[in-house]
GROMACS .gro file of C-alpha atoms in nm:
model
  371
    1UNK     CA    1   0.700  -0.569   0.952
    2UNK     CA    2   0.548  -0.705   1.280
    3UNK     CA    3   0.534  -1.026   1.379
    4UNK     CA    4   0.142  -1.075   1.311
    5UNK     CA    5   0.222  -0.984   0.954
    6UNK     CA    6   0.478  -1.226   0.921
    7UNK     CA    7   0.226  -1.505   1.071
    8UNK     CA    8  -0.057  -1.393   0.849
    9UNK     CA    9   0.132  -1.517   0.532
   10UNK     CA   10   0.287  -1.780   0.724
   11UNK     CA   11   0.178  -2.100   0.515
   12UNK     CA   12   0.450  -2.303   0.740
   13UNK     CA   13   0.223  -2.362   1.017
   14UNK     CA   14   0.184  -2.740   1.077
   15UNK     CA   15  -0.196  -2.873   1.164
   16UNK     CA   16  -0.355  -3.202   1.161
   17UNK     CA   17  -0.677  -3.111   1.322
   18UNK     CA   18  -0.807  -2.764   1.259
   19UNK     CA   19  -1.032  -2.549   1.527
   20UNK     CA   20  -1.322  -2.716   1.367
   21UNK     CA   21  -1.266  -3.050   1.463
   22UNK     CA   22  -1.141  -3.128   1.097
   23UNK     CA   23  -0.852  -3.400   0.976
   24UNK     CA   24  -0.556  -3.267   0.801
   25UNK     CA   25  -0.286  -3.435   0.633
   26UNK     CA   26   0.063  -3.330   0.601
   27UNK     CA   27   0.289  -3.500   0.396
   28UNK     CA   28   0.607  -3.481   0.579
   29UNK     CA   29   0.432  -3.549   0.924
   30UNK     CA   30   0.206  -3.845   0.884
   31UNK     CA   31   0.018  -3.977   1.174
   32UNK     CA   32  -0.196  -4.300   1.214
   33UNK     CA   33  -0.320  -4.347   1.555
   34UNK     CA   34  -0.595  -4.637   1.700
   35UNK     CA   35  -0.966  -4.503   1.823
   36UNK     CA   36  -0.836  -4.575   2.175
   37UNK     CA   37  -0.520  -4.360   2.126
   38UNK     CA   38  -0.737  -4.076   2.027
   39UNK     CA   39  -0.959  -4.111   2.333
   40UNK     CA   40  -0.676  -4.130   2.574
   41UNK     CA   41  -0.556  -3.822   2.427
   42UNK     CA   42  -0.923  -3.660   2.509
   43UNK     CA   43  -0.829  -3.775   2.822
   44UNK     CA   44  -0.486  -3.618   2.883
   45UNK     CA   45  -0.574  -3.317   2.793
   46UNK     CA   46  -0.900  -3.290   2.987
   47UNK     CA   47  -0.752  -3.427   3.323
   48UNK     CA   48  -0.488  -3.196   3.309
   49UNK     CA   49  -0.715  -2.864   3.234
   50UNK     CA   50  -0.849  -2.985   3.527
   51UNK     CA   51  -0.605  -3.060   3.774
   52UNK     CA   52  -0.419  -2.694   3.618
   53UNK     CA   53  -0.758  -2.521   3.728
   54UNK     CA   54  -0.776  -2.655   4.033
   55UNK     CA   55  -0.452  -2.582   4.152
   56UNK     CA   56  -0.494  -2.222   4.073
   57UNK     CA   57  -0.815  -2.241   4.303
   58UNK     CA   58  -0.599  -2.408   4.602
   59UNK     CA   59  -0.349  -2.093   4.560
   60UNK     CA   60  -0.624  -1.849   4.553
   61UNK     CA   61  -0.731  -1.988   4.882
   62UNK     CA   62  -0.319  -1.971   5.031
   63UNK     CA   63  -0.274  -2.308   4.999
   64UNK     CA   64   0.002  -2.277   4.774
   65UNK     CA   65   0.257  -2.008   4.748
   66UNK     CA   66   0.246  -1.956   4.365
   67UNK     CA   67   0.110  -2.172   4.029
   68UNK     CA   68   0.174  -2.103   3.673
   69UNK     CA   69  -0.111  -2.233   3.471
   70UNK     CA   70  -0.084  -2.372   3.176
   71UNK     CA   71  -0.429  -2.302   3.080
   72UNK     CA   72  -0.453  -2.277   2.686
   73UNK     CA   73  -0.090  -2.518   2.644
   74UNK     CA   74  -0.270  -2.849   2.710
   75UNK     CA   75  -0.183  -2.966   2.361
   76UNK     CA   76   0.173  -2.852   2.301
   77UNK     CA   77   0.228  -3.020   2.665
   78UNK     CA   78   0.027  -3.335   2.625
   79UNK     CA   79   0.130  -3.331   2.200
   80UNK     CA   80   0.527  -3.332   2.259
   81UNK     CA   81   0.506  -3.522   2.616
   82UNK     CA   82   0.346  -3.842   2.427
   83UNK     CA   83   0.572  -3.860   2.221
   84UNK     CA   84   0.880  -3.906   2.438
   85UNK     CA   85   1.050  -4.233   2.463
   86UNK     CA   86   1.083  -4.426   2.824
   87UNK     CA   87   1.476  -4.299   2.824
   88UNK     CA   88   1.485  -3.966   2.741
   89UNK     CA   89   1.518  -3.661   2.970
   90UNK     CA   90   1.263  -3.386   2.986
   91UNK     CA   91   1.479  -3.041   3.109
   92UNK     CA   92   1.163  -2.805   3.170
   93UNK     CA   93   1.050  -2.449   3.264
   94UNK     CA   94   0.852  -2.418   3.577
   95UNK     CA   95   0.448  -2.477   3.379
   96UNK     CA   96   0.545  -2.784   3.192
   97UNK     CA   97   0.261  -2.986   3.427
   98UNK     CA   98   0.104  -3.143   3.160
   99UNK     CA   99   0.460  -3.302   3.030
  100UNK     CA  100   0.513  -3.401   3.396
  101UNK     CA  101   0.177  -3.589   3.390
  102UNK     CA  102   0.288  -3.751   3.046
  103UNK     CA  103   0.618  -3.883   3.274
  104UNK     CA  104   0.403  -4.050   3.525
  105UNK     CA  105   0.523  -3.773   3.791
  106UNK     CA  106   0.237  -3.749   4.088
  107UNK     CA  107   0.102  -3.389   4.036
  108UNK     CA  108   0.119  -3.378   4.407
  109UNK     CA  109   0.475  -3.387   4.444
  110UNK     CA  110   0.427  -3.028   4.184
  111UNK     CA  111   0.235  -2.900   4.454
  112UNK     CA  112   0.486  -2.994   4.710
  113UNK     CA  113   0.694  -2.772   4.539
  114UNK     CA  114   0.511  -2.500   4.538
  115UNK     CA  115   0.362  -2.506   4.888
  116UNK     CA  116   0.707  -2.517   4.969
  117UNK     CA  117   0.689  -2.832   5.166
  118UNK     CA  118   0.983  -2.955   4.997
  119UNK     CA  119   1.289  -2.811   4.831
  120UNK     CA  120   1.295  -2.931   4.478
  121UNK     CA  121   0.983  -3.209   4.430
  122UNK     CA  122   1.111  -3.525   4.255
  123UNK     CA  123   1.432  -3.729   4.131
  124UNK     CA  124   1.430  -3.650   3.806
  125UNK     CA  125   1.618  -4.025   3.711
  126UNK     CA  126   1.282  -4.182   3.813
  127UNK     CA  127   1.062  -3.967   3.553
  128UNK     CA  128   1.288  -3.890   3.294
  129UNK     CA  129   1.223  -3.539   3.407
  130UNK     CA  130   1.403  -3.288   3.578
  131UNK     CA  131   1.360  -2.999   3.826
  132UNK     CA  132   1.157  -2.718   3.734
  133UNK     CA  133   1.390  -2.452   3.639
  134UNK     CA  134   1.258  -2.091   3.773
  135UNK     CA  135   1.567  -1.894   3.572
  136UNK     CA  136   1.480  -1.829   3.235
  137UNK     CA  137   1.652  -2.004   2.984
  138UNK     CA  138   1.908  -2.218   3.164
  139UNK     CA  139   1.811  -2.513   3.129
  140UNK     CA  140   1.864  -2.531   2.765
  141UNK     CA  141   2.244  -2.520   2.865
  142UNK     CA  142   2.159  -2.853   3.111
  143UNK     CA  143   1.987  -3.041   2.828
  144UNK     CA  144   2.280  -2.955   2.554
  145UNK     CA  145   2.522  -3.071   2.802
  146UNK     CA  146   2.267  -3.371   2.880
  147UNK     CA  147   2.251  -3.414   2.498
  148UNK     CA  148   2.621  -3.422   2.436
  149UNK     CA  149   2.649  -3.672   2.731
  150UNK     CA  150   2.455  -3.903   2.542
  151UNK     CA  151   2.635  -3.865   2.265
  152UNK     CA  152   2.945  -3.984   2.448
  153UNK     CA  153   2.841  -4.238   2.617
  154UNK     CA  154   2.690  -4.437   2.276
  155UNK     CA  155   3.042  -4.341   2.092
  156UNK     CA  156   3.214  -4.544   2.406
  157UNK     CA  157   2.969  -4.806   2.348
  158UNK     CA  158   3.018  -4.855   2.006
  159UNK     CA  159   3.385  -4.869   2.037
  160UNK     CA  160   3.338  -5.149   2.185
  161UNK     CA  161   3.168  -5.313   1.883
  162UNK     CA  162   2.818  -5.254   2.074
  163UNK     CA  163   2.491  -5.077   1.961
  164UNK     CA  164   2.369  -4.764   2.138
  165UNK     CA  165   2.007  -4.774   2.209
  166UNK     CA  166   1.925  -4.369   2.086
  167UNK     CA  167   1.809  -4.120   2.362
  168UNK     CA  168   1.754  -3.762   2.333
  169UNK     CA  169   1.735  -3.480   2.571
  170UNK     CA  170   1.378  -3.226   2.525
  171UNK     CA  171   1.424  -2.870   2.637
  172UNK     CA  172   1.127  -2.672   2.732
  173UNK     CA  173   1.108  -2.317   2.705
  174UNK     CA  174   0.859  -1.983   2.625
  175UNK     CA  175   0.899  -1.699   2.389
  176UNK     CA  176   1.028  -1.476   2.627
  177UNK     CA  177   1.333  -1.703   2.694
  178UNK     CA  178   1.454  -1.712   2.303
  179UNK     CA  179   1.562  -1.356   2.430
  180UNK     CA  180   1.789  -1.489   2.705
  181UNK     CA  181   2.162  -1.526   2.593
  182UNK     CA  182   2.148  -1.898   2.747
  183UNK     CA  183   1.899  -2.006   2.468
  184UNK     CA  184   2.131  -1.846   2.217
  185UNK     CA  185   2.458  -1.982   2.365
  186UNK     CA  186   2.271  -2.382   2.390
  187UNK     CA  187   2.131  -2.360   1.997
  188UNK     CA  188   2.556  -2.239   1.945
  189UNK     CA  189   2.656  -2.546   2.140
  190UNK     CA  190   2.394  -2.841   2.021
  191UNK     CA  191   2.451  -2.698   1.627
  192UNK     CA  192   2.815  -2.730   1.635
  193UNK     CA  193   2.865  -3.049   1.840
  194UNK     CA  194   2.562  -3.173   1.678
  195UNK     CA  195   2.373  -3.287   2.013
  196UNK     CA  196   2.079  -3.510   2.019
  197UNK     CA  197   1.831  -3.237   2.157
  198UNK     CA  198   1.529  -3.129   2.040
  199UNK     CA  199   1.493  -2.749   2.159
  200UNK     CA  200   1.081  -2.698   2.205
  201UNK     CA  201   0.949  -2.306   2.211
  202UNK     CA  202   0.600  -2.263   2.322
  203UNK     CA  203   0.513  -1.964   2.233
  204UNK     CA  204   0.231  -1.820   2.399
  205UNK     CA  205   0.240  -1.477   2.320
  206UNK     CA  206   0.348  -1.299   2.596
  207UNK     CA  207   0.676  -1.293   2.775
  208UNK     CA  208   0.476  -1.207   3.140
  209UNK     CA  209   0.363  -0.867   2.991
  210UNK     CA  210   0.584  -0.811   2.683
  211UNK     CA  211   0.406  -0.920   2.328
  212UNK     CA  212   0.592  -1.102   2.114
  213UNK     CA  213   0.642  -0.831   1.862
  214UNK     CA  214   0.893  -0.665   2.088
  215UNK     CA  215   1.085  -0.974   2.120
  216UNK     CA  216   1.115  -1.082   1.756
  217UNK     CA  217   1.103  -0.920   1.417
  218UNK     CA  218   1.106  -1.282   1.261
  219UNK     CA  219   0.886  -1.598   1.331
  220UNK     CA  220   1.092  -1.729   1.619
  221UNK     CA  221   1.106  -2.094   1.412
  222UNK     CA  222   1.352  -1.930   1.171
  223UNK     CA  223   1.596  -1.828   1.405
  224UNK     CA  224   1.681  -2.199   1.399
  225UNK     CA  225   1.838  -2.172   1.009
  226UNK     CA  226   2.094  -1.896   1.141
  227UNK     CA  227   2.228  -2.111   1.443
  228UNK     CA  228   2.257  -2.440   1.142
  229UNK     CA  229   1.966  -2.677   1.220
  230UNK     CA  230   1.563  -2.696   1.130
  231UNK     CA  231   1.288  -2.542   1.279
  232UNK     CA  232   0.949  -2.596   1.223
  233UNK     CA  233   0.657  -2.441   1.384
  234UNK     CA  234   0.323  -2.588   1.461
  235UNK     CA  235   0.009  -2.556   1.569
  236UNK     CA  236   0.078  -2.548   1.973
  237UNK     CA  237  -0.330  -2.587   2.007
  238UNK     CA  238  -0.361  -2.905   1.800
  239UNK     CA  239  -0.249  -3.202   2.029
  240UNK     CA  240  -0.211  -3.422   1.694
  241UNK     CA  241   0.042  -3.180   1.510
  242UNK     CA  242   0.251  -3.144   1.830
  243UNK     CA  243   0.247  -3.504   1.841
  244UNK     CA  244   0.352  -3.575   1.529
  245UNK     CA  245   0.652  -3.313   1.444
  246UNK     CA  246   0.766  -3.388   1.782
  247UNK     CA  247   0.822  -3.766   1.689
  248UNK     CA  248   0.997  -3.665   1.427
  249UNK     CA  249   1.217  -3.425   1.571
  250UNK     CA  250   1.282  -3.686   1.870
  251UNK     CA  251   1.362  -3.959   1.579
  252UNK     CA  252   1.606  -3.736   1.424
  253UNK     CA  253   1.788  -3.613   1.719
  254UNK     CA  254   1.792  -4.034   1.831
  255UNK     CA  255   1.980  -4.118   1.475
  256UNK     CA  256   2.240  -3.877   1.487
  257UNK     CA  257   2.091  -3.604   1.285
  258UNK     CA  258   2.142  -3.327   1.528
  259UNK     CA  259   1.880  -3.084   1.729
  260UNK     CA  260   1.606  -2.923   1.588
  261UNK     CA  261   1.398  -2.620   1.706
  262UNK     CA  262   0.970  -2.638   1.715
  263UNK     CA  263   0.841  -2.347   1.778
  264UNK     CA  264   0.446  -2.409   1.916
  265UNK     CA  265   0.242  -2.135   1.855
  266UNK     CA  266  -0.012  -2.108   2.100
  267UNK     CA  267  -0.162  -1.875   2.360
  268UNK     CA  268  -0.186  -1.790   2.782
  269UNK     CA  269  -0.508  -1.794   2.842
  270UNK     CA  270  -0.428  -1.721   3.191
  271UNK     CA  271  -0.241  -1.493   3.406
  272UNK     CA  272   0.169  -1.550   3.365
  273UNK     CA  273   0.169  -1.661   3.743
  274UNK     CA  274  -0.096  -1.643   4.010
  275UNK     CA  275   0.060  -1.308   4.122
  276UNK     CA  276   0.042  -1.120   3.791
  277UNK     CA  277  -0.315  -0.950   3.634
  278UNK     CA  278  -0.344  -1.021   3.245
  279UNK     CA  279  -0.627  -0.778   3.196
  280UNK     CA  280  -0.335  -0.501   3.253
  281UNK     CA  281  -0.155  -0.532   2.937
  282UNK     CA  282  -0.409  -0.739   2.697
  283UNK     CA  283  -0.682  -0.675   2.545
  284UNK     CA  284  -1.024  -0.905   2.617
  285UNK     CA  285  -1.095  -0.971   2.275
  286UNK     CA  286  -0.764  -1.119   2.223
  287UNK     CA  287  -0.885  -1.390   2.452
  288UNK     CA  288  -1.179  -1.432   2.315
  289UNK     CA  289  -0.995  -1.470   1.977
  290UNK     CA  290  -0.809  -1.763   2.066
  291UNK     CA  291  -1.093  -1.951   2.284
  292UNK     CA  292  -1.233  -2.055   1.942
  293UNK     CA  293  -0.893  -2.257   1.925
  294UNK     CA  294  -0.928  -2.386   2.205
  295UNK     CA  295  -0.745  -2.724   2.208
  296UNK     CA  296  -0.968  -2.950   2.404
  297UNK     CA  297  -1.281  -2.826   2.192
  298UNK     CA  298  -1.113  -2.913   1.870
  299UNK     CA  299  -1.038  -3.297   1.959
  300UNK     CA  300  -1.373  -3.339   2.145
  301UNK     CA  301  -1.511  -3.200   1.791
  302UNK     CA  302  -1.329  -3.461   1.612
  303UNK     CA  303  -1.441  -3.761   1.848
  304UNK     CA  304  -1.779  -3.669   1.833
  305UNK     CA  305  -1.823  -3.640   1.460
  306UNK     CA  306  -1.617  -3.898   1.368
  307UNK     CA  307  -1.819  -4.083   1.626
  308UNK     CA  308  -1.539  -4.255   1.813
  309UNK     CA  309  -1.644  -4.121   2.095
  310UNK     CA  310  -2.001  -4.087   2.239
  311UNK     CA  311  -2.197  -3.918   2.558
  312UNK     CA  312  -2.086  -4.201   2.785
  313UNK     CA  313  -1.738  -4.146   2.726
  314UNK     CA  314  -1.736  -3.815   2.797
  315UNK     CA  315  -1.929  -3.839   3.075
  316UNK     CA  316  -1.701  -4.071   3.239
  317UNK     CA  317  -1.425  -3.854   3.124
  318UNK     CA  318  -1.588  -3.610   3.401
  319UNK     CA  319  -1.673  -3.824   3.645
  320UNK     CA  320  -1.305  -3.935   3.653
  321UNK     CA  321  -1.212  -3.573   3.636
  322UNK     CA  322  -1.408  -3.505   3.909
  323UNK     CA  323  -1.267  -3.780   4.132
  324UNK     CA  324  -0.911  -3.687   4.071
  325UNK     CA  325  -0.956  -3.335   4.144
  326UNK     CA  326  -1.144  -3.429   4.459
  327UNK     CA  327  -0.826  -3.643   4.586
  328UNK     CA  328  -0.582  -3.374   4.488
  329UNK     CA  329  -0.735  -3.119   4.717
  330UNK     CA  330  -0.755  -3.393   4.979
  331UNK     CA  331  -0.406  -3.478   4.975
  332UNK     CA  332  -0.280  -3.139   4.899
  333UNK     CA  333  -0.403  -2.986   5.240
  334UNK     CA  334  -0.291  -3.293   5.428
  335UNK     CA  335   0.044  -3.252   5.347
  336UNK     CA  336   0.266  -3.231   5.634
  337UNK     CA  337   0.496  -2.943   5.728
  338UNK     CA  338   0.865  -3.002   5.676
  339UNK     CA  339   1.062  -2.987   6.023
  340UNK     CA  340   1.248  -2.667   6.041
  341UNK     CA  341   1.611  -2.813   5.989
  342UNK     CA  342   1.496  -2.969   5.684
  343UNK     CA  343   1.634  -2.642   5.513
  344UNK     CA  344   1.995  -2.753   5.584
  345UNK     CA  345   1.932  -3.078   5.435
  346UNK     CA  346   2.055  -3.137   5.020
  347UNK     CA  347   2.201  -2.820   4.999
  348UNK     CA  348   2.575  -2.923   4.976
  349UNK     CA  349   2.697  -3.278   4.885
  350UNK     CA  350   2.872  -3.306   5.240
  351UNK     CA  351   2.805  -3.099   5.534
  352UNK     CA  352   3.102  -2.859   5.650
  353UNK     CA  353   3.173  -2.601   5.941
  354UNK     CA  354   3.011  -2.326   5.860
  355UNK     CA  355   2.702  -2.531   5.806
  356UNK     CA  356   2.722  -2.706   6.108
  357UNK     CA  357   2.720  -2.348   6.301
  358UNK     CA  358   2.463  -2.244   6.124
  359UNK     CA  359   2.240  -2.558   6.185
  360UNK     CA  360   2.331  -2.514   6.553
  361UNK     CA  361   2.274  -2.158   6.597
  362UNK     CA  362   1.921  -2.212   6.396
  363UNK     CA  363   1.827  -2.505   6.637
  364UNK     CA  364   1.908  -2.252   6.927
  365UNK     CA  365   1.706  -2.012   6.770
  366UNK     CA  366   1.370  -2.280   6.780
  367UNK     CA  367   1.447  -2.372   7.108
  368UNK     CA  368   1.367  -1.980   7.207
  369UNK     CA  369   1.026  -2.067   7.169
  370UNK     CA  370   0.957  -2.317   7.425
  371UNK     CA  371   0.835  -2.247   7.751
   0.00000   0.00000   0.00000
């Protein structure tokens, strides 16, 4: 039985707004949230369609080296990074830009990154959000040894007759990854020492150009049961549902309940990378299919007939849209180039011999060039 079979009688799927625009409830994930919540949530996901777009038209013009859009995640992104707490830690793939925006990270210092201006883009202490991780799957092993850090220090706090305030660690990563041994070997590790990690699949479809089917014969949520701790899957395109289980999951992991897996079912709309063509190995009227999911369309559905939000809010919605992708160009190309010897710098925790000759001999090198 193929996947899609298994997802067409899959009555697990959790939604709170449908592709019409409509209110669910779900008993075990309820979720009250003010007018103004709702708009900023518009918001979210709007800016960061936008500022996802527009870096893919600054690397089609060589500005950058690379960008992996996100195009089509806004919700899981914007869903799950809302509802993170000031002290946890994010541990993300490399096209988690919309839970960077959620951690107050400057989207320019992503670029940075991948204009190669600078060598890894941020401290991830100050966002709660670390390095992009370009090797698939490892950085589920970071966050469940992250996780189980936590859980240390509060049981050497509370040994000394002192409350813990919770944290949790989130770990990002796609479909393909749940194929990695890593994944597997983390979901071994935060089971057994029951780590305060919540492990969050989006599942887009495609692992680059491999479908899901030939990556699973089982909803990938389920794999969770076999390892010892829930999964859940929702609907990645509904920025309400993400928001919600998340919470929950977050909450649980916080009050010593253990990890959980959420699997986000959601699509690529875009290419896997700038350097790959999607119209090679998928079909058009998949595309087309899941465009009438589309997760901004849904919410500005909802706003509109509910009436919470009118034309002038989504006008200035644009207009601020429009600003902030004018000033990200701007600052993009004004970006300096890093000096040359900048590529011996934070590479080793104290320089040594070798690296000294190296530096030297590179230096010597530069100096080649002038007359």
């Amino acid at each position: 039985m193929t996947v899609d079979a298994h997802t067409a009688r899959d009555a697990e799927l959790v939604q709170l707004l449908t592709p019409e625009g409509e209110r669910l409830e779900h008993p075990d994930y309820p979720l009250n949230l003010s007018d103004q919540q709702l708009r900023e949530l518009y918001r979210d996901l709007v800016i960061v369609r936008a500022l996802d777009l527009e870096s893919v038209a600054l690397t089609r013009r060589g500005e950058l080296g690379l960008w992996p859009s996100l195009l089509g995640q806004e919700a899981a992104q914007i869903g799950s990074g809302r509802a993170l707490g000031a002290a946890d830690m994010v541990f993300p793939t490399y096209r988690e830009h919309g839970v960077a925006y959620c951690r107050g990270l400057p989207w320019l210092d992503i670029l940075k990154l991948f204009r190669g201006v600078n060598h890894a883009g941020w401290d991830p202490k100050e966002f709660g959000f670390h390095l992009y991780t370009i090797v698939i799957g490892s950085q589920t092993l970071h966050a469940t040894g992250y996780a189980m850090g936590i859980q240390r220090d509060a049981h050497a706090i509370a040994e000394k007759g002192e409350t813990a305030i919770g944290d949790a660690a989130l770990a990002y990563f796609g479909d393909g990854a749940t194929s990695q041994g890593d994944v597997n070997e983390s979901f071994v590790w935060a089971a057994v020492y029951n780590a305060p990690l919540v492990f969050f699949c989006q599942n887009n479809q495609w692992a680059i150009s491999e479908p899901l089917e030939r990556q699973t014969r089982i909803p990938l949520y389920r794999r969770a049961q076999g390892f010892g701790f829930p999964g859940v899957r929702v609907d990645g395109n509904d920025v309400l549902a993400c928001l919600a289980v998340t919470r929950r999951a977050l909450d649980r992991a916080r009050t010593g309940e253990g990890p959980s897996l959420i699997e986000a079912f959601t699509y690529r709309m875009g290419a896997h990378t700038t350097t790959d063509d999607p119209t090679r190995y998928r079909h058009s009227d998949e595309l087309e299919a899941w465009k009438l999911k589309d997760p901004i369309a849904r919410v500005k559905a909802y706003l509109s007939r509910t009436g919470l939000a009118n034309a002038a809010f989504f006008e200035e919605v644009e207009a601020q849209v429009a600003e902030a992708v004018v000033e990200l160009r701007a600052a993009c190309l004004a970006l300096p180039d890093p000096p040359p010897q900048a590529i011996f710098q934070h590479v080793y925790a104290a320089p040594h011999r070798l690296l000294e000759e190296e530096q030297a001999a590179y230096e010597t090198y530069l100096a080649g060039f002038h007359d």
